[in-house]
């Protein structure tokens, strides 16, 4: 039942906050990240604003000021609290945010249980599906934002004390897998949920190409560092080289050396020795592209990635990477490890139309100066990944679980 799915997703957000103190939940580590408390309130604001306000009889807001405080970027809804100042919101406290969630959840349940005309029922079902997918996006953001917050402390506190066992994958060397290409159908197909940026499904010609069977590992990326990758200008895009130099970067975001000079990596499970076999993560597009040049390869286009991913079983668990592979193709780690940068700019598909009203702001207005990532990460909620999913970030973003799968052209 829809109400059961609604309750399960909503409860999961609260479970993600359980290991954290109220102080953890109110802090903001940078403008691109948001406090846990804000994530919990904003996802509730979504249901109150886009469902209850228009469909509930005698609607009254839980708190009038929440309409501004927890609006993210919807200009059509009204004023917004500045994104970079969300960490200054000491009020409301976590107790009131939880009360807000409880109140809205009860009102959504009453709305679902009530009598509605057929068109209203269909609209409610559509908006709830969008709201729950939106909340799952914030569940992933919550974890990536928490990781960035916790690393700011010299204590290097762990979000969780016990790391899950790594996925039991065959210790196979990375191979190049050939794909014939041709006229591929790109975009979401079927009756299941998708975001509007995955539509319309359309034909796109893809030249023959090769794709690496697995993600680039920490060990392989360390070889790039030791070869002087961060000091070699010709490997980098011009803007990427300026970015590296201005920030004086020499390694991925969460890497550091211990007193003996050994590499360590900060994880959601605390500071740990660098696992050379694990996929390299928290890399920007600039770093991914530079590594690809150094390795004599390139990043795949999003059409190449989607064509290769067709038929790959999507089996992921949040914080529990799964061995998602396609039988017979040799592809590994397509889902459940880290988002994979592509060389494709985030742009509308042919025939794309922005939805009317404030909900039309969900994706369309961000289709500029960003790049597409495909797959899913270890922080992606169960059931939220699919081959047509288009994630997107600016080229310099690296606080997300983003990594590298190499491609190359068939000569």
Short mmCIF file of C-alpha atoms in Angstrom, two decimals:
data_model
loop_
_atom_site.label_atom_id
_atom_site.label_comp_id
_atom_site.label_asym_id
_atom_site.label_seq_id
_atom_site.Cartn_x
_atom_site.Cartn_y
_atom_site.Cartn_z
CA UNK A 1 0.00 0.00 0.00
CA UNK A 2 1.08 3.56 -0.70
CA UNK A 3 0.79 4.61 2.95
CA UNK A 4 3.12 1.77 3.97
CA UNK A 5 5.75 2.89 1.46
CA UNK A 6 5.31 6.48 2.61
CA UNK A 7 5.82 5.53 6.26
CA UNK A 8 8.85 3.37 5.46
CA UNK A 9 10.65 6.13 3.55
CA UNK A 10 9.80 8.77 6.13
CA UNK A 11 10.94 6.59 9.02
CA UNK A 12 14.22 5.84 7.27
CA UNK A 13 15.14 9.54 7.29
CA UNK A 14 14.75 9.60 11.07
CA UNK A 15 16.79 6.42 11.41
CA UNK A 16 19.65 8.07 9.52
CA UNK A 17 19.68 10.86 12.11
CA UNK A 18 19.70 8.53 15.12
CA UNK A 19 23.51 8.17 15.44
CA UNK A 20 23.85 11.97 15.60
CA UNK A 21 23.59 14.45 18.43
CA UNK A 22 21.35 17.50 18.22
CA UNK A 23 24.53 19.56 17.80
CA UNK A 24 25.53 17.39 14.82
CA UNK A 25 22.10 17.87 13.27
CA UNK A 26 22.19 21.65 13.39
CA UNK A 27 25.66 22.33 11.95
CA UNK A 28 26.53 23.22 8.34
CA UNK A 29 30.07 22.61 7.09
CA UNK A 30 29.90 24.58 3.82
CA UNK A 31 27.34 26.38 1.63
CA UNK A 32 26.81 23.34 -0.62
CA UNK A 33 25.88 21.15 2.36
CA UNK A 34 22.84 21.41 4.62
CA UNK A 35 22.28 20.50 8.27
CA UNK A 36 20.55 17.21 9.00
CA UNK A 37 17.79 19.15 10.76
CA UNK A 38 17.19 21.15 7.60
CA UNK A 39 16.99 17.99 5.45
CA UNK A 40 14.39 16.51 7.82
CA UNK A 41 12.34 19.71 7.80
CA UNK A 42 12.66 20.47 4.08
CA UNK A 43 11.43 17.04 3.00
CA UNK A 44 8.43 17.57 5.27
CA UNK A 45 7.92 21.07 3.86
CA UNK A 46 7.69 19.45 0.41
CA UNK A 47 4.65 17.37 1.39
CA UNK A 48 3.02 20.23 3.27
CA UNK A 49 3.57 22.79 0.49
CA UNK A 50 2.88 20.76 -2.63
CA UNK A 51 0.18 18.41 -1.29
CA UNK A 52 -1.53 19.57 1.88
CA UNK A 53 -1.71 23.24 0.95
CA UNK A 54 -3.69 22.51 -2.20
CA UNK A 55 -5.60 19.35 -1.21
CA UNK A 56 -6.34 19.52 2.51
CA UNK A 57 -9.66 21.01 3.58
CA UNK A 58 -9.23 24.05 5.85
CA UNK A 59 -5.45 23.91 5.41
CA UNK A 60 -3.37 25.66 8.06
CA UNK A 61 0.45 25.51 8.11
CA UNK A 62 2.21 23.84 11.01
CA UNK A 63 4.16 27.10 11.39
CA UNK A 64 3.84 30.00 8.91
CA UNK A 65 7.59 30.80 9.05
CA UNK A 66 8.52 27.27 7.92
CA UNK A 67 7.35 28.16 4.41
CA UNK A 68 10.40 30.44 4.11
CA UNK A 69 12.86 28.64 6.38
CA UNK A 70 12.64 25.29 4.60
CA UNK A 71 12.08 26.33 0.98
CA UNK A 72 15.15 25.23 -0.98
CA UNK A 73 15.06 26.84 -4.42
CA UNK A 74 11.41 27.12 -5.49
CA UNK A 75 10.99 30.74 -6.55
CA UNK A 76 7.38 30.03 -7.46
CA UNK A 77 6.60 29.29 -3.81
CA UNK A 78 8.00 32.52 -2.38
CA UNK A 79 10.91 33.73 -0.28
CA UNK A 80 13.74 31.46 0.84
CA UNK A 81 16.17 31.47 3.74
CA UNK A 82 19.72 31.86 2.29
CA UNK A 83 21.24 28.45 1.58
CA UNK A 84 24.64 29.33 3.04
CA UNK A 85 22.99 30.36 6.33
CA UNK A 86 20.99 27.20 7.08
CA UNK A 87 23.45 26.34 9.85
CA UNK A 88 22.44 29.53 11.68
CA UNK A 89 18.93 28.21 12.26
CA UNK A 90 19.25 27.18 15.90
CA UNK A 91 15.46 27.40 16.05
CA UNK A 92 13.39 25.35 15.48
CA UNK A 93 15.16 22.65 17.46
CA UNK A 94 15.21 18.98 16.57
CA UNK A 95 12.24 18.26 18.84
CA UNK A 96 10.05 20.72 16.94
CA UNK A 97 11.27 19.41 13.59
CA UNK A 98 10.29 15.89 14.66
CA UNK A 99 6.90 17.23 15.76
CA UNK A 100 6.55 18.89 12.35
CA UNK A 101 7.21 15.58 10.63
CA UNK A 102 4.71 13.76 12.87
CA UNK A 103 2.03 16.37 12.21
CA UNK A 104 2.43 16.36 8.44
CA UNK A 105 2.62 12.55 8.30
CA UNK A 106 -0.70 12.26 10.18
CA UNK A 107 -2.37 14.74 7.84
CA UNK A 108 -1.06 12.92 4.76
CA UNK A 109 -2.43 9.65 6.17
CA UNK A 110 -5.87 11.24 6.69
CA UNK A 111 -5.81 12.62 3.17
CA UNK A 112 -4.99 9.20 1.73
CA UNK A 113 -7.73 7.55 3.78
CA UNK A 114 -10.37 10.09 2.78
CA UNK A 115 -12.76 10.30 -0.15
CA UNK A 116 -11.25 11.87 -3.25
CA UNK A 117 -12.41 12.23 -6.83
CA UNK A 118 -10.52 10.05 -9.30
CA UNK A 119 -8.47 12.90 -10.75
CA UNK A 120 -7.58 14.14 -7.26
CA UNK A 121 -6.55 10.62 -6.23
CA UNK A 122 -4.32 10.34 -9.30
CA UNK A 123 -2.76 13.72 -8.59
CA UNK A 124 -2.17 12.79 -4.95
CA UNK A 125 -0.52 9.52 -5.96
CA UNK A 126 1.76 11.32 -8.43
CA UNK A 127 2.79 13.99 -5.92
CA UNK A 128 3.44 11.43 -3.19
CA UNK A 129 5.64 9.41 -5.53
CA UNK A 130 7.64 12.53 -6.41
CA UNK A 131 7.85 13.57 -2.76
CA UNK A 132 9.14 10.17 -1.66
CA UNK A 133 11.78 10.06 -4.43
CA UNK A 134 12.73 13.59 -3.40
CA UNK A 135 13.10 12.44 0.21
CA UNK A 136 15.33 9.58 -0.88
CA UNK A 137 17.55 12.07 -2.69
CA UNK A 138 17.86 13.96 0.58
CA UNK A 139 18.64 10.75 2.46
CA UNK A 140 21.72 10.40 0.28
CA UNK A 141 22.58 14.08 0.64
CA UNK A 142 22.19 13.76 4.40
CA UNK A 143 24.95 11.16 4.52
CA UNK A 144 27.30 13.02 2.21
CA UNK A 145 26.74 16.24 4.16
CA UNK A 146 27.30 14.49 7.50
CA UNK A 147 30.57 13.04 6.25
CA UNK A 148 31.78 16.50 5.22
CA UNK A 149 30.73 17.87 8.60
CA UNK A 150 32.41 15.20 10.73
CA UNK A 151 35.77 15.46 8.94
CA UNK A 152 36.05 19.07 10.09
CA UNK A 153 36.85 17.83 13.61
CA UNK A 154 40.33 16.73 14.65
CA UNK A 155 38.55 13.94 16.53
CA UNK A 156 37.57 12.41 13.17
CA UNK A 157 34.35 11.04 14.71
CA UNK A 158 32.64 8.08 13.08
CA UNK A 159 29.03 8.35 11.99
CA UNK A 160 28.72 4.58 12.56
CA UNK A 161 31.10 2.52 14.65
CA UNK A 162 31.10 -0.68 12.60
CA UNK A 163 31.84 -0.73 8.88
CA UNK A 164 29.94 -3.26 6.77
CA UNK A 165 31.82 -6.14 5.25
CA UNK A 166 33.00 -5.27 1.73
CA UNK A 167 31.12 -6.79 -1.18
CA UNK A 168 32.45 -10.20 -2.08
CA UNK A 169 33.48 -9.62 -5.66
CA UNK A 170 35.85 -11.72 -7.68
CA UNK A 171 39.39 -10.37 -7.56
CA UNK A 172 39.58 -9.90 -11.29
CA UNK A 173 41.83 -7.43 -13.08
CA UNK A 174 40.06 -4.62 -14.88
CA UNK A 175 39.44 -5.46 -18.54
CA UNK A 176 38.27 -3.50 -21.56
CA UNK A 177 34.83 -4.58 -22.74
CA UNK A 178 33.73 -3.84 -26.30
CA UNK A 179 30.29 -2.49 -27.21
CA UNK A 180 29.07 -2.30 -30.78
CA UNK A 181 27.16 0.92 -30.32
CA UNK A 182 24.58 1.78 -32.94
CA UNK A 183 21.24 3.52 -32.62
CA UNK A 184 20.44 3.25 -28.92
CA UNK A 185 17.23 4.12 -27.12
CA UNK A 186 18.18 6.47 -24.29
CA UNK A 187 15.98 7.59 -21.41
CA UNK A 188 13.45 6.02 -19.08
CA UNK A 189 11.18 3.28 -20.37
CA UNK A 190 8.25 1.57 -18.71
CA UNK A 191 5.62 2.55 -16.18
CA UNK A 192 7.82 2.98 -13.10
CA UNK A 193 8.74 6.33 -11.59
CA UNK A 194 11.30 8.58 -13.21
CA UNK A 195 12.25 12.24 -12.94
CA UNK A 196 11.37 14.54 -15.80
CA UNK A 197 15.06 14.90 -16.81
CA UNK A 198 15.07 11.20 -17.80
CA UNK A 199 12.48 11.90 -20.52
CA UNK A 200 11.60 11.72 -23.29
CA UNK A 201 13.08 8.40 -24.36
CA UNK A 202 14.78 9.03 -27.66
CA UNK A 203 17.10 7.43 -30.22
CA UNK A 204 20.77 8.40 -30.11
CA UNK A 205 23.61 7.12 -32.23
CA UNK A 206 26.55 5.73 -30.25
CA UNK A 207 29.80 4.88 -32.01
CA UNK A 208 31.51 1.60 -31.07
CA UNK A 209 33.38 1.98 -27.79
CA UNK A 210 35.07 0.14 -24.97
CA UNK A 211 34.26 0.46 -21.29
CA UNK A 212 36.36 -0.56 -18.30
CA UNK A 213 34.90 -3.57 -16.52
CA UNK A 214 35.32 -1.95 -13.07
CA UNK A 215 35.82 1.37 -11.34
CA UNK A 216 39.23 2.96 -10.85
CA UNK A 217 40.58 1.88 -7.46
CA UNK A 218 42.34 3.81 -4.73
CA UNK A 219 45.53 1.96 -5.61
CA UNK A 220 45.29 2.96 -9.26
CA UNK A 221 44.55 6.56 -8.34
CA UNK A 222 47.48 6.57 -5.91
CA UNK A 223 49.75 5.61 -8.82
CA UNK A 224 48.48 8.74 -10.64
CA UNK A 225 49.36 10.86 -7.60
CA UNK A 226 52.82 9.30 -7.24
CA UNK A 227 53.47 9.89 -10.94
CA UNK A 228 52.97 13.62 -10.35
CA UNK A 229 49.42 13.81 -11.64
CA UNK A 230 48.52 16.85 -9.55
CA UNK A 231 51.66 18.64 -10.78
CA UNK A 232 51.36 17.94 -14.51
CA UNK A 233 49.47 20.71 -16.27
CA UNK A 234 48.96 19.03 -19.64
CA UNK A 235 46.76 16.33 -18.07
CA UNK A 236 44.17 18.84 -16.89
CA UNK A 237 41.43 20.90 -18.44
CA UNK A 238 42.40 24.57 -18.25
CA UNK A 239 39.76 25.37 -15.64
CA UNK A 240 40.68 22.21 -13.75
CA UNK A 241 44.35 23.18 -13.61
CA UNK A 242 43.41 26.62 -12.27
CA UNK A 243 41.19 24.86 -9.70
CA UNK A 244 43.97 22.52 -8.55
CA UNK A 245 46.52 25.33 -8.31
CA UNK A 246 44.24 27.79 -6.51
CA UNK A 247 43.29 25.21 -3.88
CA UNK A 248 46.76 23.61 -3.72
CA UNK A 249 45.32 20.13 -4.05
CA UNK A 250 47.38 16.96 -4.14
CA UNK A 251 44.92 14.13 -3.35
CA UNK A 252 41.20 13.28 -3.14
CA UNK A 253 39.02 15.09 -0.63
CA UNK A 254 39.16 12.68 2.32
CA UNK A 255 42.73 11.40 1.95
CA UNK A 256 45.54 12.35 4.32
CA UNK A 257 48.87 10.98 5.49
CA UNK A 258 49.52 9.79 9.03
CA UNK A 259 52.70 10.66 10.96
CA UNK A 260 54.54 7.77 9.30
CA UNK A 261 53.55 8.98 5.83
CA UNK A 262 50.96 6.25 5.22
CA UNK A 263 47.78 7.20 3.42
CA UNK A 264 44.52 7.20 5.34
CA UNK A 265 40.96 7.96 4.27
CA UNK A 266 38.18 9.47 6.34
CA UNK A 267 34.98 7.45 5.99
CA UNK A 268 31.58 7.42 7.64
CA UNK A 269 33.13 4.78 9.88
CA UNK A 270 35.99 7.04 10.96
CA UNK A 271 39.60 7.47 9.83
CA UNK A 272 40.87 4.23 8.30
CA UNK A 273 43.94 3.01 6.38
CA UNK A 274 43.46 3.58 2.67
CA UNK A 275 41.95 0.47 1.08
CA UNK A 276 43.86 0.16 -2.20
CA UNK A 277 41.25 -2.21 -3.66
CA UNK A 278 38.23 -0.01 -3.02
CA UNK A 279 36.91 2.36 -5.70
CA UNK A 280 38.41 5.85 -5.54
CA UNK A 281 35.67 8.26 -4.50
CA UNK A 282 35.01 11.93 -3.79
CA UNK A 283 36.69 12.99 -7.00
CA UNK A 284 35.71 16.01 -9.05
CA UNK A 285 35.14 15.89 -12.80
CA UNK A 286 38.46 17.71 -13.13
CA UNK A 287 40.27 14.94 -11.26
CA UNK A 288 38.39 12.19 -13.12
CA UNK A 289 39.21 13.72 -16.50
CA UNK A 290 42.88 14.25 -15.60
CA UNK A 291 43.22 10.65 -14.44
CA UNK A 292 41.59 9.43 -17.66
CA UNK A 293 44.09 11.41 -19.75
CA UNK A 294 46.98 10.02 -17.71
CA UNK A 295 45.65 6.48 -18.19
CA UNK A 296 45.38 6.93 -21.96
CA UNK A 297 41.60 6.80 -21.90
CA UNK A 298 38.63 9.13 -21.46
CA UNK A 299 35.38 9.40 -19.54
CA UNK A 300 32.30 7.75 -21.09
CA UNK A 301 29.41 9.76 -22.43
CA UNK A 302 26.15 9.27 -20.57
CA UNK A 303 24.67 7.52 -23.62
CA UNK A 304 27.56 5.04 -23.66
CA UNK A 305 27.14 4.39 -19.95
CA UNK A 306 23.38 3.85 -20.24
CA UNK A 307 23.73 1.59 -23.26
CA UNK A 308 26.26 -0.55 -21.37
CA UNK A 309 24.12 -0.58 -18.22
CA UNK A 310 21.01 -1.94 -19.89
CA UNK A 311 20.41 -5.34 -18.35
CA UNK A 312 22.54 -4.70 -15.25
CA UNK A 313 20.76 -5.78 -12.08
CA UNK A 314 20.38 -2.88 -9.67
CA UNK A 315 20.98 -4.27 -6.20
CA UNK A 316 22.14 -1.66 -3.71
CA UNK A 317 21.86 -1.14 -0.01
CA UNK A 318 22.49 2.18 1.69
CA UNK A 319 26.07 2.08 3.02
CA UNK A 320 26.33 -1.55 1.92
CA UNK A 321 27.89 -1.64 -1.57
CA UNK A 322 26.52 -4.40 -3.73
CA UNK A 323 28.20 -6.27 -6.55
CA UNK A 324 25.93 -5.08 -9.35
CA UNK A 325 26.97 -6.81 -12.53
CA UNK A 326 25.53 -7.81 -15.86
CA UNK A 327 25.75 -11.54 -16.53
CA UNK A 328 27.67 -12.22 -19.71
CA UNK A 329 29.05 -8.69 -20.10
CA UNK A 330 31.76 -8.68 -17.45
CA UNK A 331 30.67 -5.29 -16.12
CA UNK A 332 31.12 -4.81 -12.39
CA UNK A 333 30.37 -2.05 -9.88
CA UNK A 334 27.84 -0.25 -12.06
CA UNK A 335 25.65 0.50 -9.04
CA UNK A 336 26.05 0.73 -5.29
CA UNK A 337 29.65 1.94 -5.04
CA UNK A 338 29.99 5.48 -6.35
CA UNK A 339 28.44 7.78 -8.91
CA UNK A 340 30.45 7.75 -12.14
CA UNK A 341 31.36 10.94 -13.96
CA UNK A 342 30.57 11.18 -17.64
CA UNK A 343 31.85 13.70 -20.17
CA UNK A 344 28.26 14.77 -20.93
CA UNK A 345 27.00 18.21 -20.05
CA UNK A 346 23.73 18.20 -18.14
CA UNK A 347 21.29 19.30 -20.82
CA UNK A 348 17.68 18.55 -21.76
CA UNK A 349 16.90 15.58 -23.95
CA UNK A 350 15.37 16.35 -27.37
CA UNK A 351 11.71 17.21 -26.82
CA UNK A 352 12.08 17.89 -23.10
CA UNK A 353 9.47 20.20 -21.63
CA UNK A 354 9.56 21.80 -18.21
CA UNK A 355 6.49 20.98 -16.11
CA UNK A 356 4.18 23.89 -15.29
CA UNK A 357 4.18 25.60 -11.90
CA UNK A 358 6.72 25.53 -9.10
CA UNK A 359 7.41 21.80 -9.53
CA UNK A 360 8.77 22.64 -12.97
CA UNK A 361 11.76 24.11 -11.13
CA UNK A 362 12.78 20.66 -9.88
CA UNK A 363 15.29 19.89 -12.65
CA UNK A 364 14.99 22.04 -15.74
CA UNK A 365 16.48 25.26 -14.43
CA UNK A 366 19.72 23.49 -13.44
CA UNK A 367 20.54 22.33 -16.96
CA UNK A 368 23.59 24.59 -17.34
CA UNK A 369 27.26 24.42 -16.34
CA UNK A 370 26.98 20.95 -14.79
CA UNK A 371 27.96 17.42 -15.79
CA UNK A 372 26.06 14.14 -15.62
CA UNK A 373 26.98 11.27 -13.32
CA UNK A 374 25.50 7.80 -13.72
CA UNK A 375 24.94 4.75 -11.55
CA UNK A 376 24.49 5.13 -7.78
CA UNK A 377 26.63 5.14 -4.65
CA UNK A 378 26.92 3.30 -1.36
CA UNK A 379 24.82 6.13 0.11
CA UNK A 380 21.97 5.76 -2.38
CA UNK A 381 18.79 4.40 -0.73
CA UNK A 382 17.54 0.96 -1.65
CA UNK A 383 15.26 1.08 -4.69
CA UNK A 384 16.33 4.55 -5.79
CA UNK A 385 18.75 3.61 -8.59
CA UNK A 386 18.07 2.80 -12.24
CA UNK A 387 20.00 2.83 -15.52
CA UNK A 388 18.34 6.01 -16.81
CA UNK A 389 18.90 8.08 -13.62
CA UNK A 390 20.75 11.35 -14.35
CA UNK A 391 22.63 12.80 -11.39
CA UNK A 392 24.40 16.12 -11.97
CA UNK A 393 26.96 18.35 -10.28
CA UNK A 394 29.37 21.16 -11.16
CA UNK A 395 32.82 20.09 -12.36
CA UNK A 396 34.50 20.99 -9.08
CA UNK A 397 32.11 19.13 -6.77
CA UNK A 398 33.70 16.25 -4.86
CA UNK A 399 31.93 15.89 -1.51
CA UNK A 400 29.59 13.40 -3.15
CA UNK A 401 30.52 9.72 -3.57
CA UNK A 402 31.78 10.24 -7.14
CA UNK A 403 34.34 8.12 -8.97
CA UNK A 404 35.72 7.03 -12.32
CA UNK A 405 34.91 4.43 -14.94
CA UNK A 406 37.12 4.71 -18.00
CA UNK A 407 36.11 4.49 -21.65
CA UNK A 408 37.94 4.60 -24.95
CA UNK A 409 37.11 4.73 -28.61
CA UNK A 410 37.41 1.69 -30.84
CA UNK A 411 40.11 2.41 -33.41
#
